[in-house]
Coordinates of C-alpha atoms and ligand atoms in Angstrom, one line a residue:
X1 CA 25.3 162.5 -1.6
X2 CA 27.8 162.4 1.2
X3 CA 28.2 158.6 1.5
X4 CA 30.9 157.4 3.7
X5 CA 33.6 155.4 1.7
X6 CA 33.1 152.5 4.1
X7 CA 29.5 152.0 3.1
X8 CA 30.4 151.4 -0.6
X9 CA 32.3 148.3 0.4
X10 CA 30.6 144.9 -0.2
X11 CA 28.7 144.1 3.0
X12 CA 30.8 141.0 3.7
X13 CA 33.9 143.2 4.1
X14 CA 32.2 144.9 7.1
X15 CA 32.1 141.6 9.0
X16 CA 34.5 141.0 11.9
X17 CA 38.0 140.1 10.6
X18 CA 37.9 136.9 12.7
X19 CA 34.9 135.6 10.7
X20 CA 36.5 136.3 7.4
X21 CA 39.7 134.6 8.6
X22 CA 37.7 131.5 9.5
X23 CA 35.8 131.6 6.1
X24 CA 39.1 132.2 4.3
X25 CA 40.8 129.3 6.1
X26 CA 38.0 127.1 5.2
X27 CA 38.5 127.9 1.5
X28 CA 42.2 127.4 1.7
X29 CA 41.6 123.8 2.8
X30 CA 39.8 123.1 -0.4
X31 CA 41.5 120.1 -2.0
X32 CA 39.0 118.4 -4.2
X33 CA 35.4 118.8 -5.5
X34 CA 34.0 116.4 -3.0
X35 CA 34.7 118.7 0.0
X36 CA 34.0 121.9 -1.7
X37 CA 30.3 121.9 -1.0
X38 CA 30.8 120.9 2.7
X39 CA 33.4 123.7 3.1
X40 CA 31.0 126.2 1.5
X41 CA 28.2 125.1 3.8
X42 CA 30.4 125.6 6.9
X43 CA 31.7 128.9 5.7
X44 CA 28.2 130.0 4.9
X45 CA 27.0 129.1 8.4
X46 CA 29.8 131.1 10.0
X47 CA 29.3 134.1 7.8
X48 CA 25.5 133.9 8.2
X49 CA 25.6 133.6 12.0
X50 CA 27.9 136.7 12.2
X51 CA 25.8 138.7 9.8
X52 CA 22.4 137.9 11.3
X53 CA 23.7 138.6 14.8
X54 CA 24.3 142.1 13.7
X55 CA 20.8 142.5 12.3
X56 CA 17.8 143.3 14.4
X57 CA 14.1 143.7 13.6
X58 CA 11.7 146.3 14.7
X59 CA 11.1 144.5 18.0
X60 CA 7.3 144.9 17.6
X61 CA 6.2 141.3 17.1
X62 CA 5.7 139.1 14.1
X63 CA 3.4 141.4 12.1
X64 CA 6.1 143.2 10.2
X65 CA 8.6 141.9 7.7
X66 CA 11.4 143.4 9.8
X67 CA 10.6 141.1 12.7
X68 CA 11.2 137.9 10.8
X69 CA 15.0 138.3 11.5
X70 CA 14.3 137.8 15.2
X71 CA 12.9 134.2 14.8
X72 CA 15.5 131.7 16.1
X73 CA 16.8 129.2 13.6
X74 CA 15.7 125.9 15.0
X75 CA 13.9 122.7 14.0
X76 CA 10.5 121.6 15.2
X77 CA 8.3 118.7 14.2
X78 CA 4.9 119.6 12.7
X79 CA 3.4 116.2 12.0
X80 CA 4.7 112.6 11.7
X81 CA 7.7 112.8 9.4
X82 CA 7.3 116.5 8.8
X83 CA 9.9 119.0 10.1
X84 CA 10.3 122.7 9.9
X85 CA 13.6 124.6 10.2
X86 CA 12.4 128.1 11.3
X87 CA 14.0 131.4 10.3
X88 CA 13.3 134.5 8.2
X89 CA 11.8 131.9 5.9
X90 CA 11.1 128.3 6.9
X91 CA 12.6 125.3 5.3
X92 CA 10.6 122.0 5.4
X93 CA 11.5 118.4 5.2
X94 CA 9.1 115.5 4.7
X95 CA 10.9 112.2 5.6
X96 CA 9.9 108.8 4.3
X97 CA 11.5 105.3 4.4
X98 CA 12.9 105.8 1.0
X99 CA 14.1 109.4 1.1
X100 CA 13.4 113.0 2.0
X101 CA 11.7 115.9 0.2
X102 CA 12.6 119.5 0.9
X103 CA 10.3 122.4 0.4
X104 CA 11.9 125.8 0.2
X105 CA 15.5 126.4 1.1
X106 CA 15.4 129.7 3.1
X107 CA 17.3 133.0 3.3
X108 CA 20.9 132.5 2.2
X109 CA 22.4 133.7 5.5
X110 CA 20.5 131.1 7.5
X111 CA 20.1 128.3 4.9
X112 CA 23.3 126.3 5.7
X113 CA 22.3 126.1 9.4
X114 CA 18.7 125.2 8.6
X115 CA 20.0 122.4 6.3
X116 CA 22.5 121.1 8.9
X117 CA 19.8 121.0 11.7
X118 CA 17.3 119.2 9.5
X119 CA 19.9 116.7 8.4
X120 CA 20.9 116.1 12.0
X121 CA 17.2 115.6 12.9
X122 CA 16.7 113.0 10.1
X123 CA 20.2 111.7 9.2
X124 CA 19.1 108.7 7.2
X125 CA 18.0 108.5 3.5
X126 CA 18.8 110.6 0.5
X127 CA 17.2 113.9 -0.4
X128 CA 15.4 113.2 -3.7
X129 CA 13.5 116.4 -4.4
X130 CA 14.0 120.1 -3.5
X131 CA 10.8 122.0 -4.3
X132 CA 10.9 125.8 -4.5
X133 CA 7.7 127.7 -3.8
X134 CA 9.0 130.6 -5.9
X135 CA 12.1 132.5 -6.9
X136 CA 12.3 135.1 -4.1
X137 CA 15.7 135.1 -2.4
X138 CA 14.3 134.2 1.0
X139 CA 12.8 131.0 -0.3
X140 CA 15.4 129.8 -2.8
X141 CA 18.6 131.2 -1.2
X142 CA 19.9 127.9 0.2
X143 CA 19.2 125.7 -2.8
X144 CA 22.9 125.1 -3.7
X145 CA 23.5 123.7 -0.2
X146 CA 21.1 120.9 -0.9
X147 CA 22.4 119.8 -4.3
X148 CA 23.7 116.3 -4.5
X149 CA 23.8 114.0 -7.5
X150 CA 20.3 113.0 -8.6
X151 CA 18.4 115.6 -6.6
X152 CA 15.5 116.9 -8.6
X153 CA 14.9 120.7 -8.3
X154 CA 11.2 121.3 -8.8
X155 CA 9.9 124.8 -9.6
X156 CA 7.1 126.5 -11.5
X157 CA 7.5 126.9 -15.3
X158 CA 7.7 130.7 -14.8
X159 CA 10.5 130.3 -12.3
X160 CA 13.4 130.8 -14.8
X161 CA 11.8 134.0 -16.1
X162 CA 11.1 135.4 -12.6
X163 CA 14.6 134.6 -11.5
X164 CA 16.0 136.3 -14.6
X165 CA 14.3 139.6 -14.1
X166 CA 14.9 139.6 -10.3
X167 CA 18.6 139.0 -11.0
X168 CA 18.9 141.6 -13.8
X169 CA 17.2 144.2 -11.6
X170 CA 19.1 143.2 -8.4
X171 CA 20.7 146.6 -7.7
X172 CA 17.4 148.5 -8.2
X173 CA 15.5 146.0 -6.1
X174 CA 18.2 145.8 -3.4
X175 CA 18.1 149.6 -3.0
X176 CA 14.4 149.6 -2.5
X177 CA 14.4 146.6 -0.1
X178 CA 17.2 148.1 1.9
X179 CA 15.4 151.4 2.1
X180 CA 12.2 149.8 3.4
X181 CA 13.9 147.1 5.5
X182 CA 17.1 148.6 7.0
X183 CA 17.9 145.3 8.7
X184 CA 19.0 143.6 5.6
X185 CA 22.7 143.8 4.5
X186 CA 23.7 147.0 2.8
X187 CA 24.8 145.3 -0.4
X188 CA 23.6 142.0 -1.9
X189 CA 25.9 139.1 -0.8
X190 CA 29.0 139.2 -3.0
X191 CA 30.3 135.8 -2.1
X192 CA 29.6 133.1 -4.8
X193 CA 27.6 130.7 -2.7
X194 CA 25.5 133.4 -1.1
X195 CA 24.7 135.2 -4.3
X196 CA 21.2 135.3 -5.7
X197 CA 20.2 133.3 -8.8
X198 CA 21.7 130.6 -11.0
X199 CA 19.2 127.9 -10.0
X200 CA 18.3 125.6 -12.8
X201 CA 15.2 123.6 -12.1
X202 CA 15.2 120.0 -13.4
X203 CA 11.4 119.7 -13.3
X204 CA 9.0 122.5 -14.3
X205 CA 5.4 122.6 -13.2
X206 CA 2.7 124.5 -15.1
X207 CA -0.7 125.8 -14.0
X208 CA -2.6 122.7 -15.3
X209 CA -2.0 119.2 -14.0
X210 CA -0.1 118.9 -10.8
X211 CA 3.3 117.2 -10.7
X212 CA 2.7 114.0 -8.7
X213 CA 5.2 111.5 -7.3
X214 CA 5.3 108.9 -4.5
X215 CA 8.2 108.3 -2.2
X216 CA 8.3 105.6 0.6
X217 CA 4.5 105.3 0.4
X218 CA 3.8 109.0 0.8
X219 CA 2.1 110.8 -2.1
X220 CA 3.2 114.3 -3.1
X221 CA 1.5 116.8 -5.4
X222 CA 3.1 120.0 -6.6
X223 CA 0.5 122.5 -7.8
X224 CA 1.0 125.7 -9.8
X225 CA -0.7 128.6 -7.9
X226 CA 0.3 131.9 -9.5
X227 CA -0.9 135.3 -8.6
X228 CA -0.2 136.4 -5.1
X229 CA 3.6 136.6 -4.6
X230 CA 4.4 136.3 -8.2
X231 CA 3.7 134.4 -11.4
X232 CA 5.9 131.4 -10.3
X233 CA 4.2 130.4 -7.1
X234 CA 3.5 126.8 -6.4
X235 CA 2.4 124.8 -3.4
X236 CA 3.1 121.3 -2.1
X237 CA 0.1 119.1 -1.2
X238 CA 0.2 115.9 0.8
X239 CA -3.2 114.4 0.0
X240 CA -3.2 111.7 2.7
X241 CA -2.1 114.0 5.5
X242 CA -4.1 116.9 4.1
X243 CA -1.2 119.2 4.7
X244 CA -0.6 122.2 2.4
X245 CA 2.9 123.7 2.2
X246 CA 1.9 127.1 0.9
X247 CA 5.3 128.9 0.5
X248 CA 4.4 132.6 0.1
X249 CA 1.0 132.0 -1.5
X250 CA -0.8 133.8 1.3
X251 CA 2.1 136.2 2.2
X252 CA 3.5 136.3 5.7
X253 CA 0.1 136.2 7.5
X254 CA -3.0 134.0 7.1
X255 CA -5.6 135.2 6.4
X256 CA -4.9 138.6 5.0
X257 CA -5.8 140.8 2.0
X258 CA -3.1 139.7 -0.5
X259 CA -0.3 141.8 -1.8
X260 CA -1.2 142.2 -5.5
X261 CA 1.2 145.1 -5.5
X262 CA 4.7 145.4 -4.1
X263 CA 6.1 148.7 -2.9
X264 CA 9.6 147.3 -3.5
X265 CA 8.6 147.4 -7.2
X266 CA 8.2 143.9 -8.7
X267 CA 6.2 143.0 -11.7
X268 CA 2.4 143.3 -11.6
X269 CA 0.4 140.4 -10.2
X270 CA -2.7 139.2 -11.8
X271 CA -5.9 139.3 -9.6
X272 CA -8.0 136.8 -11.6
X273 CA -5.1 134.3 -11.6
X274 CA -5.0 134.5 -7.9
X275 CA -8.7 133.9 -7.6
X276 CA -8.3 130.7 -9.7
X277 CA -5.4 129.6 -7.5
X278 CA -7.4 130.2 -4.3
X279 CA -10.2 128.1 -5.8
X280 CA -7.7 125.2 -6.4
X281 CA -6.5 125.4 -2.8
X282 CA -10.1 125.6 -1.4
X283 CA -11.0 122.4 -3.4
X284 CA -8.2 120.5 -1.6
X285 CA -9.8 121.1 1.8
X286 CA -6.6 121.4 3.8
X287 CA -6.5 120.5 7.5
X288 CA -3.1 122.1 8.0
X289 CA -1.5 125.0 6.2
X290 CA 2.3 125.3 6.6
X291 CA 3.5 128.7 5.2
X292 CA 7.1 129.5 4.6
X293 CA 6.9 132.4 7.0
X294 CA 5.7 132.3 10.6
X295 CA 3.5 129.5 12.1
X296 CA 1.3 126.7 10.8
X297 CA -2.5 127.0 10.8
X298 CA -4.7 124.1 11.7
X299 CA -8.5 123.4 11.6
X300 CA -10.3 122.4 8.4
X301 CA -13.4 124.5 8.9
X302 CA -11.5 127.7 9.9
X303 CA -9.1 127.3 7.1
X304 CA -11.9 126.8 4.6
X305 CA -13.8 129.9 5.8
X306 CA -10.7 132.1 5.7
X307 CA -9.8 130.9 2.2
X308 CA -13.3 131.6 0.9
X309 CA -13.2 135.1 2.5
X310 CA -9.9 135.9 0.9
X311 CA -11.2 134.8 -2.5
X312 CA -14.4 136.7 -2.2
X313 CA -12.6 139.8 -0.9
X314 CA -10.3 139.9 -4.0
X315 CA -13.2 139.2 -6.3
X316 CA -15.3 142.0 -4.6
X317 CA -12.5 144.6 -5.0
X318 CA -11.8 143.4 -8.5
X319 CA -15.5 143.7 -9.6
X320 CA -15.9 147.1 -7.9
X321 CA -12.9 148.4 -9.9
X322 CA -14.3 147.0 -13.2
X323 CA -17.7 148.7 -12.5
X324 CA -16.0 152.0 -11.6
X325 CA -13.8 152.0 -14.7
X326 CA -16.8 151.3 -16.9
X327 CA -18.7 154.2 -15.1
X328 CA -15.8 156.5 -16.0
X329 CA -14.5 157.0 -12.5
X330 CA -10.8 157.9 -11.9
X331 CA -8.4 155.7 -10.1
X332 CA -8.2 158.2 -7.2
X333 CA -12.0 158.2 -6.8
X334 CA -12.0 154.4 -6.7
X335 CA -9.1 154.3 -4.2
X336 CA -11.1 156.4 -1.9
X337 CA -14.5 154.7 -2.5
X338 CA -13.8 150.9 -2.5
X339 CA -13.6 149.3 0.9
X340 CA -14.4 145.7 2.0
X341 CA -17.9 145.1 3.4
X342 CA -17.9 143.9 7.0
X343 CA -18.4 140.2 6.2
X344 CA -15.2 140.2 4.0
X345 CA -13.1 142.3 6.4
X346 CA -9.4 141.1 6.3
X347 CA -6.2 142.2 7.9
X348 CA -4.4 144.7 5.6
X349 CA -1.0 144.6 7.3
X350 CA 0.7 143.2 4.1
X351 CA -1.6 143.8 1.2
X352 CA -3.9 146.8 1.2
X353 CA -7.2 147.4 -0.6
X354 CA -6.6 151.0 -1.8
X355 CA -3.2 150.0 -3.3
X356 CA -4.8 146.9 -4.9
X357 CA -7.4 149.3 -6.5
X358 CA -4.6 151.3 -8.0
X359 CA -2.6 148.2 -9.1
X360 CA -5.6 146.4 -10.7
X361 CA -6.7 149.7 -12.4
X362 CA -3.3 150.1 -13.9
X363 CA -3.0 146.4 -14.7
X364 CA -5.9 146.8 -17.0
X365 CA -5.5 150.4 -18.1
X366 CA -1.7 150.9 -17.9
X367 CA -0.1 154.2 -17.0
X368 CA -2.0 156.6 -19.3
X369 CA -4.8 157.7 -17.1
X370 CA -6.5 159.7 -19.8
X371 CA -6.5 162.8 -17.6
X372 CA -3.9 165.3 -18.9
X373 CA -1.9 165.7 -22.1
X374 CA 1.2 166.2 -19.9
X375 CA 1.1 162.5 -19.0
X376 CA 2.3 161.7 -22.5
X377 CA 5.6 163.7 -22.2
X378 CA 8.8 163.5 -20.2
X379 CA 8.0 166.8 -18.5
X380 CA 6.5 166.1 -15.0
X381 CA 4.7 168.7 -12.9
X382 CA 7.8 169.1 -10.7
X383 CA 9.6 170.8 -13.7
X384 CA 7.6 174.0 -13.0
X385 CA 7.7 173.8 -9.2
X386 CA 10.5 176.5 -9.1
X387 CA 8.2 178.8 -11.0
X388 CA 5.4 178.2 -8.5
X389 CA 7.8 179.0 -5.7
X390 CA 8.8 182.2 -7.5
X391 CA 5.2 183.2 -7.8
X392 CA 4.0 182.2 -4.4
X393 CA 7.1 182.3 -2.2
X394 CA 8.3 179.4 0.0
X395 CA 6.9 181.1 3.1
X396 CA 3.4 181.3 1.7
X397 CA 3.5 177.6 0.6
X398 CA 4.8 176.5 4.0
X399 CA 2.1 178.6 5.8
X400 CA -0.6 177.0 3.7
X401 CA 0.9 173.5 4.4
X402 CA 0.7 174.2 8.1
X403 CA -3.0 175.1 7.8
X404 CA -3.6 171.7 6.2
X405 CA -1.6 170.0 9.0
X406 CA -3.7 171.8 11.6
X407 CA -6.8 170.5 9.7
X408 CA -5.4 166.9 9.8
X409 CA -4.9 167.0 6.0
X410 CA -1.3 165.7 5.8
X411 CA -1.3 164.6 2.2
X412 CA -2.5 168.1 1.0
X413 CA 0.3 169.5 3.1
X414 CA 2.8 167.2 1.5
X415 CA 1.8 168.3 -2.0
X416 CA 2.5 171.9 -1.1
X417 CA 5.8 170.9 0.5
X418 CA 6.9 168.9 -2.5
X419 CA 6.6 172.2 -4.4
X420 CA 8.4 174.2 -1.8
X421 CA 11.2 171.7 -1.3
X422 CA 11.5 171.0 -5.0
X423 CA 13.1 174.4 -5.3
X424 CA 14.4 175.2 -1.8
X425 CA 15.7 171.8 -0.8
X426 CA 17.1 172.7 2.6
X427 CA 14.4 175.2 3.8
X428 CA 14.1 174.5 7.5
X429 CA 10.5 175.5 8.0
X430 CA 9.4 173.4 5.0
X431 CA 11.3 170.4 6.3
X432 CA 9.8 170.8 9.8
X433 CA 6.3 171.0 8.3
X434 CA 7.1 167.9 6.3
X435 CA 8.2 166.1 9.4
X436 CA 4.9 167.0 11.1
X437 CA 2.8 165.8 8.1
X438 CA 4.6 162.5 7.9
X439 CA 4.2 162.0 11.7
X440 CA 0.4 162.4 11.4
X441 CA 0.4 159.8 8.6
X442 CA 2.6 157.4 10.6
X443 CA 0.4 157.8 13.8
X444 CA -2.7 157.1 11.7
X445 CA -1.0 154.1 10.0
X446 CA 0.1 152.6 13.4
X447 CA -3.3 153.2 15.0
X448 CA -5.2 152.0 11.9
X449 CA -4.5 149.3 9.3
X450 CA -0.9 148.8 10.6
X451 CA 0.2 148.2 7.0
X452 CA 3.8 147.1 7.2
X453 CA 4.9 148.7 4.0
X454 CA 3.2 152.0 4.7
X455 CA 4.8 152.2 8.1
X456 CA 8.3 151.2 6.7
X457 CA 8.0 153.9 3.9
X458 CA 6.9 156.6 6.3
X459 CA 9.7 155.8 8.8
X460 CA 12.2 156.0 5.9
X461 CA 10.8 159.4 4.9
X462 CA 11.0 160.6 8.5
X463 CA 14.6 159.4 8.8
X464 CA 15.5 161.2 5.6
X465 CA 13.7 164.4 6.7
X466 CA 15.6 164.3 10.0
X467 CA 18.9 163.9 8.2
X468 CA 18.1 166.8 6.0
X469 CA 17.1 168.9 9.0
X470 CA 20.4 168.0 10.6
X471 CA 22.3 169.3 7.6
X472 CA 20.1 172.3 7.0
X473 CA 21.3 175.8 7.9
X474 CA 19.9 177.2 11.2
X475 CA 16.8 179.3 10.8
X476 CA 17.7 183.0 10.9
Ligands
ZN501 ZN1 8.9 135.4 1.4

């Protein structure tokens, strides 16, 4: 590892000195508790503006997570009394004569500005409820900016547990997120009011009866809908307006095949739980869906048809896995075999059927695949790669890998190159072959499913291969 000393500093220290001076001066003015929150909000906005100005997405449109950073932070009305502050994740406000309800509080770096713009749009009336769709940092990051005396924080009953594990595993998760999404800050925010976690809900909602309340004549229902983006998902339903605030229940795009697996390495998600949750949402018959990423969707018939297709697609994949497991098929056979029939075809830019197969298989069967005795011991195949290299020679392995590349079999090539590079880490020919194999996979991914995670992973591996090639000794 030849990390530059600078990159080990907390990300905030890499901000322009002027920004830190402004933020520092704001803190210095603190004189009593009443102003502390307002000062924090102003400092957060200055720091957030400076940090996000330095971040850019992939520039490819709104299909990829990396592009959410390009969405301008601004408020737009969605229906009477319903406002959305856009951003990486949207924050919503439902205004009534007696007060205001907030749904999701956004990405910490944008949340203070989202709050200010919403409060300027609807200055009158207290905020009575802040409802959090789930514990992910991009949906709960601005909660502290909304806290006033008497505000209820409404979250799912699993929220505290999800927040706990996401906080305890923060360094591990941040490394993975940062690897996949290079646009996010290098280190988790290290300034108190931008830090993840510490939210204490005052009202917990389970998966049974909704939490119902009325404010200024508007009825609100908070419904537990676990299964897609975590065990602590909930949605907000306005029964009179027939508007569903869906948080991340559908992921960033609607409709799509859901992400029952996360490449960034979160806990398993339960497929049948998600089907139950989809059934609850279908029964509501929404006329407008307002997700916390990207744009609202309208049209009762279209929404219903898409919801039914999502439910049936998950059920279809699930049932095919069960049948395959009972027939004694391996997880890899099922990954290759199970595809959606044409009538259930769904976009796989976020979730992906073959990965769902593996996740659901392992959800039921866990990690022991009943294949090899070696699975039971802490001695992976890579332990003997140097011996294989000794027997076959790096050149022979690379030559065989090249043949697979020529035959458009990049994964077979990568297996051989893992062996070669497992022993000869800077072999130029092996690295060049790896670059060629990864490029085939990336071209296929971009021309095929356009799965955001697959593309982000392959780009990361290509970057890493290029770096190693740059440092490798010249061929000779
Ligand atoms: Zn999200």
